[in-house]
Every structure is written in C-alpha cells, then in structure tokens.
Amino acid sequence: MVAAPVLRVDCSRVRFAAMLAPLAAAVFAILTFSGPAHAMEIQKIKSPGGIEAWLVEEHAVPMMAMRFAFDGGSSQDPEGKEGLANFLTAMMDEGAGDLVSRDFQERMEDISMRMRYEEAKDAFYGNFETLTANRAEAVELLKLAINKPRFDKDAVDRIRQQLQAALVYAARDPNKVALEKWYASAFKGHAYARPANGTAETVGAISGEDLESYRARVFAKDTLKVVAVGDITAEELGKLLDEVFGGLPDKADLHPVSKTEPVSGGLQEVFEMNVPQSVAVFGLGAMERKDPDFMPAFILNQILGGGGFASKLMEEVREKRGLAYSVYTYVYPYQHASIFSGAVATRNDAIGQSLEVIRGELKKMADEGPSQKDLDDAKSYLTGAYALRFDTNSKIASQLLGLRMDNFGPEYVDERNAMIEAVTLEDIKRVAKRLLDTNDLIVTIVGKPELEKADAAKKG
C-alpha cells in the first residue's frame, strides 16, 4: 500500500525508552535480514483462545517487534468529540492498573520497552517492542495499557493542554490547514471530512469517560489484526496474544461508516493566511485497493508525482520552470474511499501558474499516457526498492500489518513484484483516462495566492 504523507499533527507522544547498556542499544538498532523479502517464512498462527496472527521468527537478536490494529480510528469519533481517537493515543502510557502515569512510564524505561499508539481514519494502531529478557514484564505492561488504562483526571488535563497547544501550532501551518480543508471539501457530510485532531472546543469537551467509552467500543477481538517479528516462537506468541488481548470483547461496537467518494464536478477554494508562500492540496477519487486497476494506478502515480525528482510533475514544475521546491502525489486507499492526491507549495505569486502546469500534466497524461521508458523506469524502481521495506523487524511488521489491514495473504510479498511487471503500457493508458479527469479536481489553497497572475498569463 502506498503510504500517504502525514501532514497533520501526530499528538501521540512516543516515549522511546533510553537504552541502559550497549547491548540494549545494539538489539534495538536496525536488524538487517540477509536475504530478500521473499526469503522470509511468514507463519499464520492461532492462539489457544482463537486469536489469529502472522509471525516471522528471527532469533539472531534477542528482541521482538509487534504491530497490531483495531478497526475504528478517527471515523469513530462522535460528533462534538472530534479528536477523541487521537486523544486516546496520547493516553495509553499515562498509567494503567495500579500504576499511575509516572510509575508506568518509569517502569517502561527500566525494562527498555517501547510502546506507541496512533490513529488513522479507519484504524487504531499499536506498536510494541521488547527485549526477550524483559518480555514477560513488558507484556504485563502492554496488557494493562490495553485492558485497564487509568485516564486519571490530572493526566487527562495535562494531555488535553498539550493537544490544544498543538492545535494552535497546526492552525498556523498552511500545509496542515490545506490538507484538513481538502478533506472537509472533498468528503463534506462524511466522517472523513471531520478533523482527526479535533478542535480546541471538541478536545476541551473530551473526558476520561469518553476515552474509556471509545476504548471499550473499539478494542475488540473481531477486528484485531496482529503481526509479530523477532525472537519469539509460535507457541510463545499464542500465549502472549491470549494474555494481552484475550480479555477483550468478542465484537466491537462500531458506528457504521458509509462508502463514499470525493465530490465530483471540480472545486477550488482559497483560505487566506498571511504567509509568504501558498500551499495547494489537490486530488480526485481513485480505485479501491482490490480493484484490478489499482496496481496500474500505483505505477502511474510513481511516474506522475510519486517518484521524487524522476516524476513528471517535479520535472515540469521545478526543474523546467523553477515554480516550486517540491510537488508530489500519492494514491491512498481508505476502507470507505480511495484518493489520488498531491500538494505543491510555492510563492504566492507562483501558485496559480504551478496549478496550471499540474492540471496540464494530469490532462496530458490522461490523453496520451506515459512512454514505454517511463513505465519501464517506474517498474524498475518499484520492484528494486521493495526489499528495502523488509530490512528491519519493525519495517517487516509494519508492512505485513498493512497487508492484513488490506485483507491480503502472506503470498502477496512474493507475488507483488510480478504483479507490477505484468502491467502493460496499454493498462497504464487506460487507467490514466479513468483516473485523471481534471474536471473533477478538488483544490484547496492556503495563503495569499495571486491567482490573477496565472489567469493573465493563460490569456496572454
């Protein structure tokens, strides 16, 4: 899955424990697999209690990484309590069971344990890493955090102040504002339109009871997906799964979220901010992850704006015209919609011309498609770089969890590059026509854009 750039504030506080000895530092450093991604053995296991997981055993270094997720995310925030899921990510190490916040965090540091949480629109993610020698104690802390978080008032109030301060900062960042406004415009009336981090008012309205209510509704075994990589056996992982997650409800109580797509017909909105350069976010609806045209769209995105300096948009906007330092695109499939989107930032007097060039390149690609060389170069990069996603325990776990969230099997790792190689120039041209209808382009601009200069240049 193509990863979308994160332009919003991530308010979950990552307390990576200080390594207490050279050995601990070494085992938490990058663990490189000697073989390619397809050399991994991905086991599908089921705990005695019936919890399924994927496991890659790697016993060379005494540590393990585990990634897990529950369906939910910010789309499950109640109206008037936007930012609730994000608030919860920041509270998961603020005390649990009999341990208040300070004691819980000190215990994590003592055993060199890493635990982090984050929310997306459709899921609530957890990351857990531990040394083998301290695994039993680390698992106990993880179990407490998942099942018995405290949500003490002093901790809730302290985190609330941090979140609200981050919102003030984000409101001054044109990148974050432009992205938030794009979703509000593209998905008006849908859960995806609401701000994932909330507002000062909605975050101010969230209580410890709200946090517990969200946890109780969302943390459940029927939507749980787990991947573990490292120094642990299938039998040991099965016991761990039941110990940590076995006490959760069998079924989540999720609010229904409808399928949707970005509004059609085209839209351009300007939101004024007194900054020296404007930021524009642009986008369209795209294919679902399981759509046969998704892989051609993925490759097309690499050619257009996902390939850095090798992309068409970077060449036309930056290299040839010097209009912007950076322009990029990505394809991102959510559970209930998919988007092709991108962004550009430049001087207020150049943003209009930059957008004209971007529109022109999208239309040209829709009309003519890329060249065979463009396709061959994109394939070569995408297939060659794939192994780099699997060169550490944590990367492997993240990649495999992404496959589980998209409902793919372990075989995808071996089949993915062949799927890319099978895409033809005719496939790319057909998908370009399907995807890149600039009449439907949604654009949000934040800054003080001088759009009349682009209009004048266009008429001239």
Coordinates of C-alpha atoms in Angstrom, one line a residue:
M1 CA 0.0 0.0 0.0
V2 CA 1.3 3.4 -0.9
A3 CA 1.9 5.4 2.2
A4 CA 0.3 8.9 2.2
P5 CA 2.4 11.8 3.5
V6 CA 1.4 12.7 7.1
L7 CA 0.8 16.5 7.2
R8 CA -1.3 16.7 10.3
V9 CA -0.1 16.8 13.9
D10 CA 0.7 13.5 15.4
C11 CA -0.1 14.1 19.1
S12 CA 0.7 10.7 20.3
R13 CA 3.8 11.0 22.4
V14 CA 6.4 8.5 21.6
R15 CA 8.4 7.6 24.7
F16 CA 11.2 5.5 23.3
A17 CA 13.0 4.2 26.4
A18 CA 16.6 5.2 26.8
M19 CA 18.9 2.3 26.3
L20 CA 20.6 1.4 29.5
A21 CA 23.5 -0.5 28.1
P22 CA 25.4 -1.0 24.9
L23 CA 23.8 -4.4 24.4
A24 CA 20.3 -2.9 24.7
A25 CA 21.3 -0.2 22.2
A26 CA 22.6 -2.8 19.8
V27 CA 19.5 -5.0 19.8
F28 CA 17.2 -2.1 19.3
A29 CA 19.3 -0.9 16.4
I30 CA 18.5 -1.9 12.8
L31 CA 18.3 -5.7 12.4
T32 CA 19.1 -6.5 8.7
F33 CA 17.8 -9.7 7.1
S34 CA 20.5 -11.3 5.0
G35 CA 18.0 -12.4 2.3
P36 CA 15.4 -10.7 0.2
A37 CA 11.8 -10.3 1.3
H38 CA 10.6 -13.5 -0.3
A39 CA 13.1 -15.5 1.8
M40 CA 11.0 -14.8 5.0
E41 CA 8.8 -17.5 6.4
I42 CA 5.5 -15.9 7.3
Q43 CA 3.6 -18.2 9.7
K44 CA -0.1 -17.9 10.2
I45 CA -0.9 -18.9 13.8
K46 CA -3.9 -19.1 16.0
S47 CA -3.6 -18.7 19.8
P48 CA -5.3 -21.3 22.1
G49 CA -8.0 -18.7 22.6
G50 CA -8.6 -18.3 18.8
I51 CA -6.7 -15.0 18.1
E52 CA -5.0 -15.1 14.7
A53 CA -1.6 -13.5 13.9
W54 CA 1.2 -13.6 11.4
L55 CA 4.7 -14.4 12.7
V56 CA 8.2 -14.1 11.3
E57 CA 10.7 -15.8 13.6
E58 CA 14.2 -14.2 13.7
H59 CA 16.2 -15.4 16.7
A60 CA 19.6 -13.8 15.8
V61 CA 19.0 -10.9 18.1
P62 CA 17.0 -11.2 21.4
M63 CA 14.2 -8.8 20.7
M64 CA 10.8 -8.7 19.1
A65 CA 8.5 -6.2 17.4
M66 CA 4.8 -6.5 17.3
R67 CA 2.3 -4.3 15.4
F68 CA -1.5 -4.6 15.9
A69 CA -4.6 -2.7 14.9
F70 CA -8.3 -2.4 15.6
D71 CA -10.8 -1.1 13.0
G72 CA -12.1 2.3 14.1
G73 CA -9.8 5.3 14.0
S74 CA -10.9 8.9 13.9
S75 CA -14.0 8.0 11.8
Q76 CA -15.4 6.6 15.1
D77 CA -15.1 9.9 16.9
P78 CA -18.6 11.0 18.0
E79 CA -19.8 14.4 16.7
G80 CA -18.8 17.1 19.0
K81 CA -15.9 14.9 20.3
E82 CA -13.6 15.1 17.2
G83 CA -10.1 14.3 18.2
L84 CA -11.1 11.5 20.6
A85 CA -9.2 8.7 19.0
N86 CA -6.1 10.9 18.7
F87 CA -6.5 11.9 22.4
L88 CA -6.6 8.2 23.3
T89 CA -3.3 7.5 21.5
A90 CA -1.6 10.1 23.8
M91 CA -3.2 8.5 27.0
M92 CA -2.2 4.9 26.5
D93 CA 1.0 5.2 28.5
E94 CA -0.4 7.5 31.1
G95 CA -1.0 4.9 33.8
A96 CA -2.8 1.6 33.9
G97 CA -3.9 -0.8 36.6
D98 CA -2.4 0.2 39.9
L99 CA 0.4 2.2 38.2
V100 CA -0.2 6.0 37.9
S101 CA 1.4 7.8 34.9
R102 CA 4.8 8.4 36.3
D103 CA 5.2 4.9 37.7
F104 CA 4.0 3.3 34.5
Q105 CA 6.5 5.3 32.4
E106 CA 9.4 4.7 34.7
R107 CA 8.7 1.0 34.6
M108 CA 8.8 1.1 30.8
E109 CA 12.1 2.8 30.9
D110 CA 13.5 0.4 33.5
I111 CA 12.9 -2.6 31.1
S112 CA 13.8 -0.8 27.9
M113 CA 10.3 -1.3 26.4
R114 CA 8.8 0.7 23.5
M115 CA 5.1 1.2 23.2
R116 CA 3.4 3.7 20.8
Y117 CA -0.1 4.2 19.5
E118 CA -1.5 6.2 16.6
E119 CA -4.9 6.6 14.9
A120 CA -5.8 6.8 11.2
K121 CA -9.2 7.4 9.7
D122 CA -10.1 3.8 9.8
A123 CA -8.0 2.1 12.4
F124 CA -6.3 2.4 15.8
Y125 CA -2.7 1.2 15.7
G126 CA -0.4 -0.1 18.4
N127 CA 3.4 -0.7 18.2
F128 CA 5.2 -2.8 20.8
E129 CA 8.9 -3.7 21.1
T130 CA 10.8 -5.5 23.9
L131 CA 14.0 -7.3 24.7
T132 CA 13.5 -11.1 25.1
A133 CA 14.9 -11.0 28.6
N134 CA 12.2 -8.4 29.7
R135 CA 9.4 -9.7 27.6
A136 CA 7.2 -11.1 30.5
E137 CA 7.3 -7.7 32.3
A138 CA 6.8 -5.7 29.1
V139 CA 3.8 -7.9 28.1
E140 CA 2.3 -7.3 31.5
L141 CA 2.5 -3.5 31.0
L142 CA 1.0 -3.8 27.5
K143 CA -1.8 -5.9 28.9
L144 CA -2.6 -3.3 31.5
A145 CA -2.5 -0.5 28.9
I146 CA -4.9 -2.3 26.6
N147 CA -7.3 -3.6 29.2
K148 CA -7.0 -1.3 32.2
P149 CA -5.9 2.3 31.3
R150 CA -6.5 4.7 34.1
F151 CA -7.4 8.0 32.5
D152 CA -6.8 9.9 35.7
K153 CA -8.0 13.5 35.7
D154 CA -4.7 15.1 36.2
A155 CA -3.2 13.1 33.3
V156 CA -6.2 13.8 31.1
D157 CA -6.0 17.6 31.8
R158 CA -2.2 17.7 31.1
I159 CA -2.5 15.8 27.8
R160 CA -5.5 18.0 26.8
Q161 CA -3.3 21.1 27.3
Q162 CA -0.6 19.6 25.1
L163 CA -3.1 18.7 22.4
Q164 CA -4.7 22.1 22.4
A165 CA -1.3 23.7 22.2
A166 CA -0.5 21.5 19.2
L167 CA -3.8 22.6 17.5
V168 CA -2.8 26.3 17.9
Y169 CA 0.5 25.5 16.2
A170 CA -1.2 23.4 13.5
A171 CA -3.6 26.3 12.7
R172 CA -0.6 28.4 11.7
D173 CA 0.8 25.7 9.4
P174 CA -0.5 26.1 5.8
N175 CA 0.4 22.5 5.0
K176 CA -1.8 21.1 7.7
V177 CA -4.6 23.6 7.2
A178 CA -4.7 22.9 3.4
L179 CA -4.9 19.2 3.9
E180 CA -7.6 19.4 6.5
K181 CA -9.6 21.8 4.3
W182 CA -9.2 19.4 1.4
Y183 CA -10.8 16.5 3.3
A184 CA -13.6 18.8 4.6
S185 CA -14.3 19.9 1.0
A186 CA -13.9 16.5 -0.7
F187 CA -16.0 14.5 1.8
K188 CA -18.5 17.0 3.0
G189 CA -21.0 15.4 5.3
H190 CA -19.0 12.2 5.8
A191 CA -16.8 11.1 8.8
Y192 CA -13.7 11.6 6.7
A193 CA -14.5 15.3 6.5
R194 CA -14.1 15.9 10.2
P195 CA -10.8 17.0 11.7
A196 CA -8.9 13.9 13.1
N197 CA -7.2 16.0 15.7
G198 CA -10.4 17.8 16.6
T199 CA -10.6 21.5 17.5
A200 CA -9.9 23.4 20.7
E201 CA -13.6 23.1 21.6
T202 CA -14.0 19.4 20.9
V203 CA -10.8 18.4 22.6
G204 CA -11.9 20.6 25.5
A205 CA -15.1 18.6 25.8
I206 CA -13.4 15.1 26.0
S207 CA -13.4 13.5 29.4
G208 CA -11.9 10.4 30.8
E209 CA -15.3 8.7 30.5
D210 CA -15.3 9.5 26.7
L211 CA -11.8 7.9 26.4
E212 CA -12.9 4.8 28.2
S213 CA -16.1 4.6 26.1
Y214 CA -14.1 4.7 22.9
R215 CA -11.7 2.1 24.1
A216 CA -14.5 -0.2 25.2
R217 CA -16.3 0.1 21.8
V218 CA -13.3 -0.2 19.5
F219 CA -10.8 -2.6 21.2
A220 CA -12.3 -6.0 20.4
K221 CA -11.1 -9.3 19.1
D222 CA -13.2 -9.5 15.9
T223 CA -11.4 -6.6 14.2
L224 CA -8.0 -7.2 15.8
K225 CA -5.0 -7.9 13.5
V226 CA -1.6 -8.7 14.8
V227 CA 1.9 -9.2 13.3
A228 CA 5.0 -10.2 15.3
V229 CA 8.6 -10.3 14.1
G230 CA 11.7 -11.4 16.0
D231 CA 12.8 -13.6 18.8
I232 CA 9.6 -15.5 19.7
T233 CA 8.1 -18.8 18.8
A234 CA 4.6 -19.6 17.6
E235 CA 3.8 -21.2 20.9
E236 CA 5.1 -18.2 22.9
L237 CA 3.2 -15.8 20.7
G238 CA 0.0 -17.7 21.1
K239 CA 0.2 -17.4 24.9
L240 CA 1.1 -13.7 24.6
L241 CA -1.9 -13.0 22.4
D242 CA -4.3 -14.5 24.8
E243 CA -2.7 -12.8 27.8
V244 CA -2.8 -9.3 26.2
F245 CA -6.0 -9.5 24.1
G246 CA -7.9 -12.5 25.4
G247 CA -10.0 -10.4 27.8
L248 CA -11.3 -8.0 25.2
P249 CA -14.9 -8.2 24.0
D250 CA -15.6 -10.6 21.1
K251 CA -17.2 -7.9 18.9
A252 CA -16.6 -4.2 18.5
D253 CA -19.4 -1.8 18.8
L254 CA -18.6 0.4 15.8
H255 CA -20.7 3.2 14.4
P256 CA -21.4 2.4 10.7
V257 CA -19.4 4.4 8.2
S258 CA -20.7 4.5 4.7
K259 CA -18.9 4.1 1.4
T260 CA -18.1 7.4 -0.2
E261 CA -16.0 9.2 -2.8
P262 CA -14.8 12.7 -3.3
V263 CA -17.3 15.2 -4.7
S264 CA -17.4 15.4 -8.4
G265 CA -17.6 18.5 -10.7
G266 CA -14.4 20.2 -9.7
L267 CA -13.8 22.7 -6.9
Q268 CA -11.2 25.3 -6.0
E269 CA -11.3 27.1 -2.6
V270 CA -8.9 29.6 -1.1
F271 CA -8.4 30.1 2.6
E272 CA -6.4 33.2 3.4
M273 CA -3.4 33.0 5.7
N274 CA -0.8 35.7 6.0
V275 CA 2.2 33.7 4.9
P276 CA 4.9 34.3 2.2
Q277 CA 4.0 31.2 0.2
S278 CA 0.8 29.4 -0.6
V279 CA 0.2 25.6 -0.2
A280 CA -2.2 23.8 -2.5
V281 CA -3.6 20.3 -2.0
F282 CA -5.3 18.8 -5.0
G283 CA -7.0 15.5 -5.6
L284 CA -9.5 13.1 -7.1
G285 CA -11.3 9.9 -6.3
A286 CA -9.3 6.7 -7.1
M287 CA -9.6 2.9 -7.2
E288 CA -10.2 0.7 -4.2
R289 CA -7.2 -1.5 -3.1
K290 CA -8.7 -4.7 -4.5
D291 CA -9.7 -3.1 -7.8
P292 CA -7.7 -4.7 -10.7
D293 CA -6.8 -1.1 -11.8
F294 CA -5.1 -0.2 -8.5
M295 CA -1.7 -1.5 -9.4
P296 CA -1.6 0.4 -12.7
A297 CA -2.7 3.5 -10.8
F298 CA 0.1 2.9 -8.3
I299 CA 2.6 2.8 -11.1
L300 CA 1.1 5.7 -12.8
N301 CA 1.4 7.7 -9.6
Q302 CA 5.1 6.9 -9.4
I303 CA 5.5 8.3 -12.9
L304 CA 3.4 11.4 -12.2
G305 CA 4.4 12.6 -8.8
G306 CA 5.4 9.8 -6.5
G307 CA 8.9 9.3 -7.9
G308 CA 10.6 12.4 -6.5
F309 CA 13.0 14.1 -8.9
A310 CA 12.2 11.4 -11.5
S311 CA 8.5 12.3 -11.6
K312 CA 6.8 14.3 -14.4
L313 CA 5.4 17.0 -12.1
M314 CA 8.7 17.6 -10.4
E315 CA 10.3 17.9 -13.9
E316 CA 7.7 20.4 -15.2
V317 CA 7.0 22.4 -12.1
R318 CA 10.5 22.6 -10.5
E319 CA 13.2 21.6 -13.0
K320 CA 11.9 23.4 -16.1
R321 CA 10.1 26.4 -14.6
G322 CA 11.5 26.8 -11.1
L323 CA 8.0 27.4 -9.7
A324 CA 8.2 25.3 -6.6
Y325 CA 10.8 23.4 -4.5
S326 CA 8.6 20.3 -4.2
V327 CA 5.5 18.8 -5.7
Y328 CA 4.3 15.3 -5.1
T329 CA 1.3 12.9 -5.5
Y330 CA 0.2 9.7 -3.9
V331 CA -2.6 7.1 -4.2
Y332 CA -4.2 6.1 -0.9
P333 CA -7.0 3.6 -0.3
Y334 CA -9.1 4.1 2.8
Q335 CA -11.6 1.5 3.9
H336 CA -14.5 3.6 2.6
A337 CA -13.0 5.6 -0.2
S338 CA -9.8 6.0 -2.2
I339 CA -8.0 9.1 -3.3
F340 CA -5.3 10.2 -5.8
S341 CA -3.9 13.4 -4.2
G342 CA -0.9 15.7 -4.0
A343 CA 0.4 19.0 -2.9
V344 CA 2.6 21.9 -4.0
A345 CA 4.0 24.9 -2.1
T346 CA 5.4 28.0 -3.6
R347 CA 5.4 31.8 -3.6
N348 CA 2.0 33.4 -3.5
D349 CA 2.6 34.9 -7.0
A350 CA 3.6 31.5 -8.4
I351 CA 0.9 29.2 -7.0
G352 CA -1.6 29.8 -9.8
Q353 CA 0.9 29.0 -12.5
S354 CA 2.0 25.9 -10.6
L355 CA -1.5 24.6 -10.5
E356 CA -2.0 25.4 -14.2
V357 CA 1.1 23.3 -15.0
I358 CA -0.1 20.5 -12.7
R359 CA -3.5 20.4 -14.4
G360 CA -1.9 20.4 -17.8
E361 CA 0.3 17.5 -16.9
L362 CA -2.6 15.5 -15.5
K363 CA -4.6 16.1 -18.6
K364 CA -1.7 15.3 -20.9
M365 CA -1.2 12.0 -19.0
A366 CA -4.9 11.2 -19.3
D367 CA -4.9 12.0 -23.0
E368 CA -1.6 10.4 -24.1
G369 CA -0.4 8.3 -21.2
P370 CA 3.3 7.8 -20.4
S371 CA 6.0 6.5 -22.7
Q372 CA 7.3 2.9 -22.5
K373 CA 10.5 4.2 -21.0
D374 CA 8.5 6.0 -18.3
L375 CA 6.8 2.7 -17.5
D376 CA 10.0 0.7 -17.5
D377 CA 11.8 3.1 -15.3
A378 CA 8.9 3.1 -12.8
K379 CA 8.7 -0.7 -12.7
S380 CA 12.5 -1.0 -12.2
Y381 CA 12.4 1.4 -9.2
L382 CA 9.3 0.0 -7.6
T383 CA 10.5 -3.7 -7.8
G384 CA 14.1 -2.9 -6.9
A385 CA 13.2 -0.8 -3.8
Y386 CA 10.6 -3.3 -2.4
A387 CA 13.2 -5.3 -0.4
L388 CA 14.1 -2.2 1.5
R389 CA 10.7 -2.3 3.2
F390 CA 11.7 -5.5 4.9
D391 CA 15.2 -4.8 6.2
T392 CA 14.3 -4.4 9.9
N393 CA 12.0 -6.1 12.4
S394 CA 9.8 -3.1 12.7
K395 CA 9.6 -2.5 9.0
I396 CA 8.6 -6.1 8.3
A397 CA 5.9 -5.9 11.0
S398 CA 4.5 -2.7 9.6
Q399 CA 4.5 -4.0 6.0
L400 CA 2.8 -7.2 7.0
L401 CA 0.2 -5.5 9.2
G402 CA -0.6 -3.2 6.2
L403 CA -1.3 -6.4 4.1
R404 CA -3.5 -7.8 6.8
M405 CA -5.4 -4.5 7.1
D406 CA -6.0 -4.6 3.3
N407 CA -7.1 -8.3 3.5
F408 CA -4.2 -9.8 1.5
G409 CA -2.5 -13.0 2.4
P410 CA 1.2 -13.7 3.1
E411 CA 1.7 -14.7 -0.5
Y412 CA 1.4 -11.1 -1.6
V413 CA 5.0 -10.5 -0.6
D414 CA 6.2 -13.0 -3.2
E415 CA 3.7 -12.0 -5.8
R416 CA 3.8 -8.2 -5.6
N417 CA 6.7 -7.6 -8.0
A418 CA 5.4 -9.9 -10.6
M419 CA 2.1 -8.0 -10.4
I420 CA 4.0 -4.8 -11.2
E421 CA 5.9 -6.4 -14.1
A422 CA 2.6 -7.7 -15.6
V423 CA 1.3 -4.1 -16.1
T424 CA 1.4 -3.1 -19.7
L425 CA 1.6 0.3 -21.3
E426 CA -2.0 -0.2 -22.5
D427 CA -3.0 -0.8 -18.9
I428 CA -1.4 2.4 -17.8
K429 CA -3.0 4.5 -20.6
R430 CA -6.4 3.0 -19.9
V431 CA -6.2 3.7 -16.1
A432 CA -4.9 7.2 -16.7
K433 CA -8.0 8.0 -18.7
R434 CA -10.2 6.5 -16.0
L435 CA -8.4 8.2 -13.1
L436 CA -7.2 11.7 -14.2
D437 CA -10.4 13.7 -15.0
T438 CA -9.2 17.2 -14.2
N439 CA -12.8 18.4 -14.5
D440 CA -13.3 16.7 -11.1
L441 CA -10.1 18.1 -9.5
I442 CA -10.6 19.4 -5.9
V443 CA -8.1 22.0 -4.9
T444 CA -7.7 23.8 -1.6
I445 CA -5.2 26.7 -1.4
V446 CA -4.0 28.3 1.9
G447 CA -2.0 31.5 1.8
K448 CA -2.4 34.7 -0.1
P449 CA -2.3 33.4 -3.6
E450 CA -2.1 35.9 -6.5
L451 CA -4.2 33.8 -8.9
E452 CA -4.9 36.6 -11.3
K453 CA -1.3 36.4 -12.5
A454 CA -1.9 32.9 -13.7
D455 CA -5.1 33.9 -15.3
A456 CA -3.4 36.8 -17.1
A457 CA -0.5 34.5 -18.2
K458 CA -3.0 32.0 -19.5
K459 CA -5.0 34.6 -21.5
G460 CA -1.7 36.1 -22.9

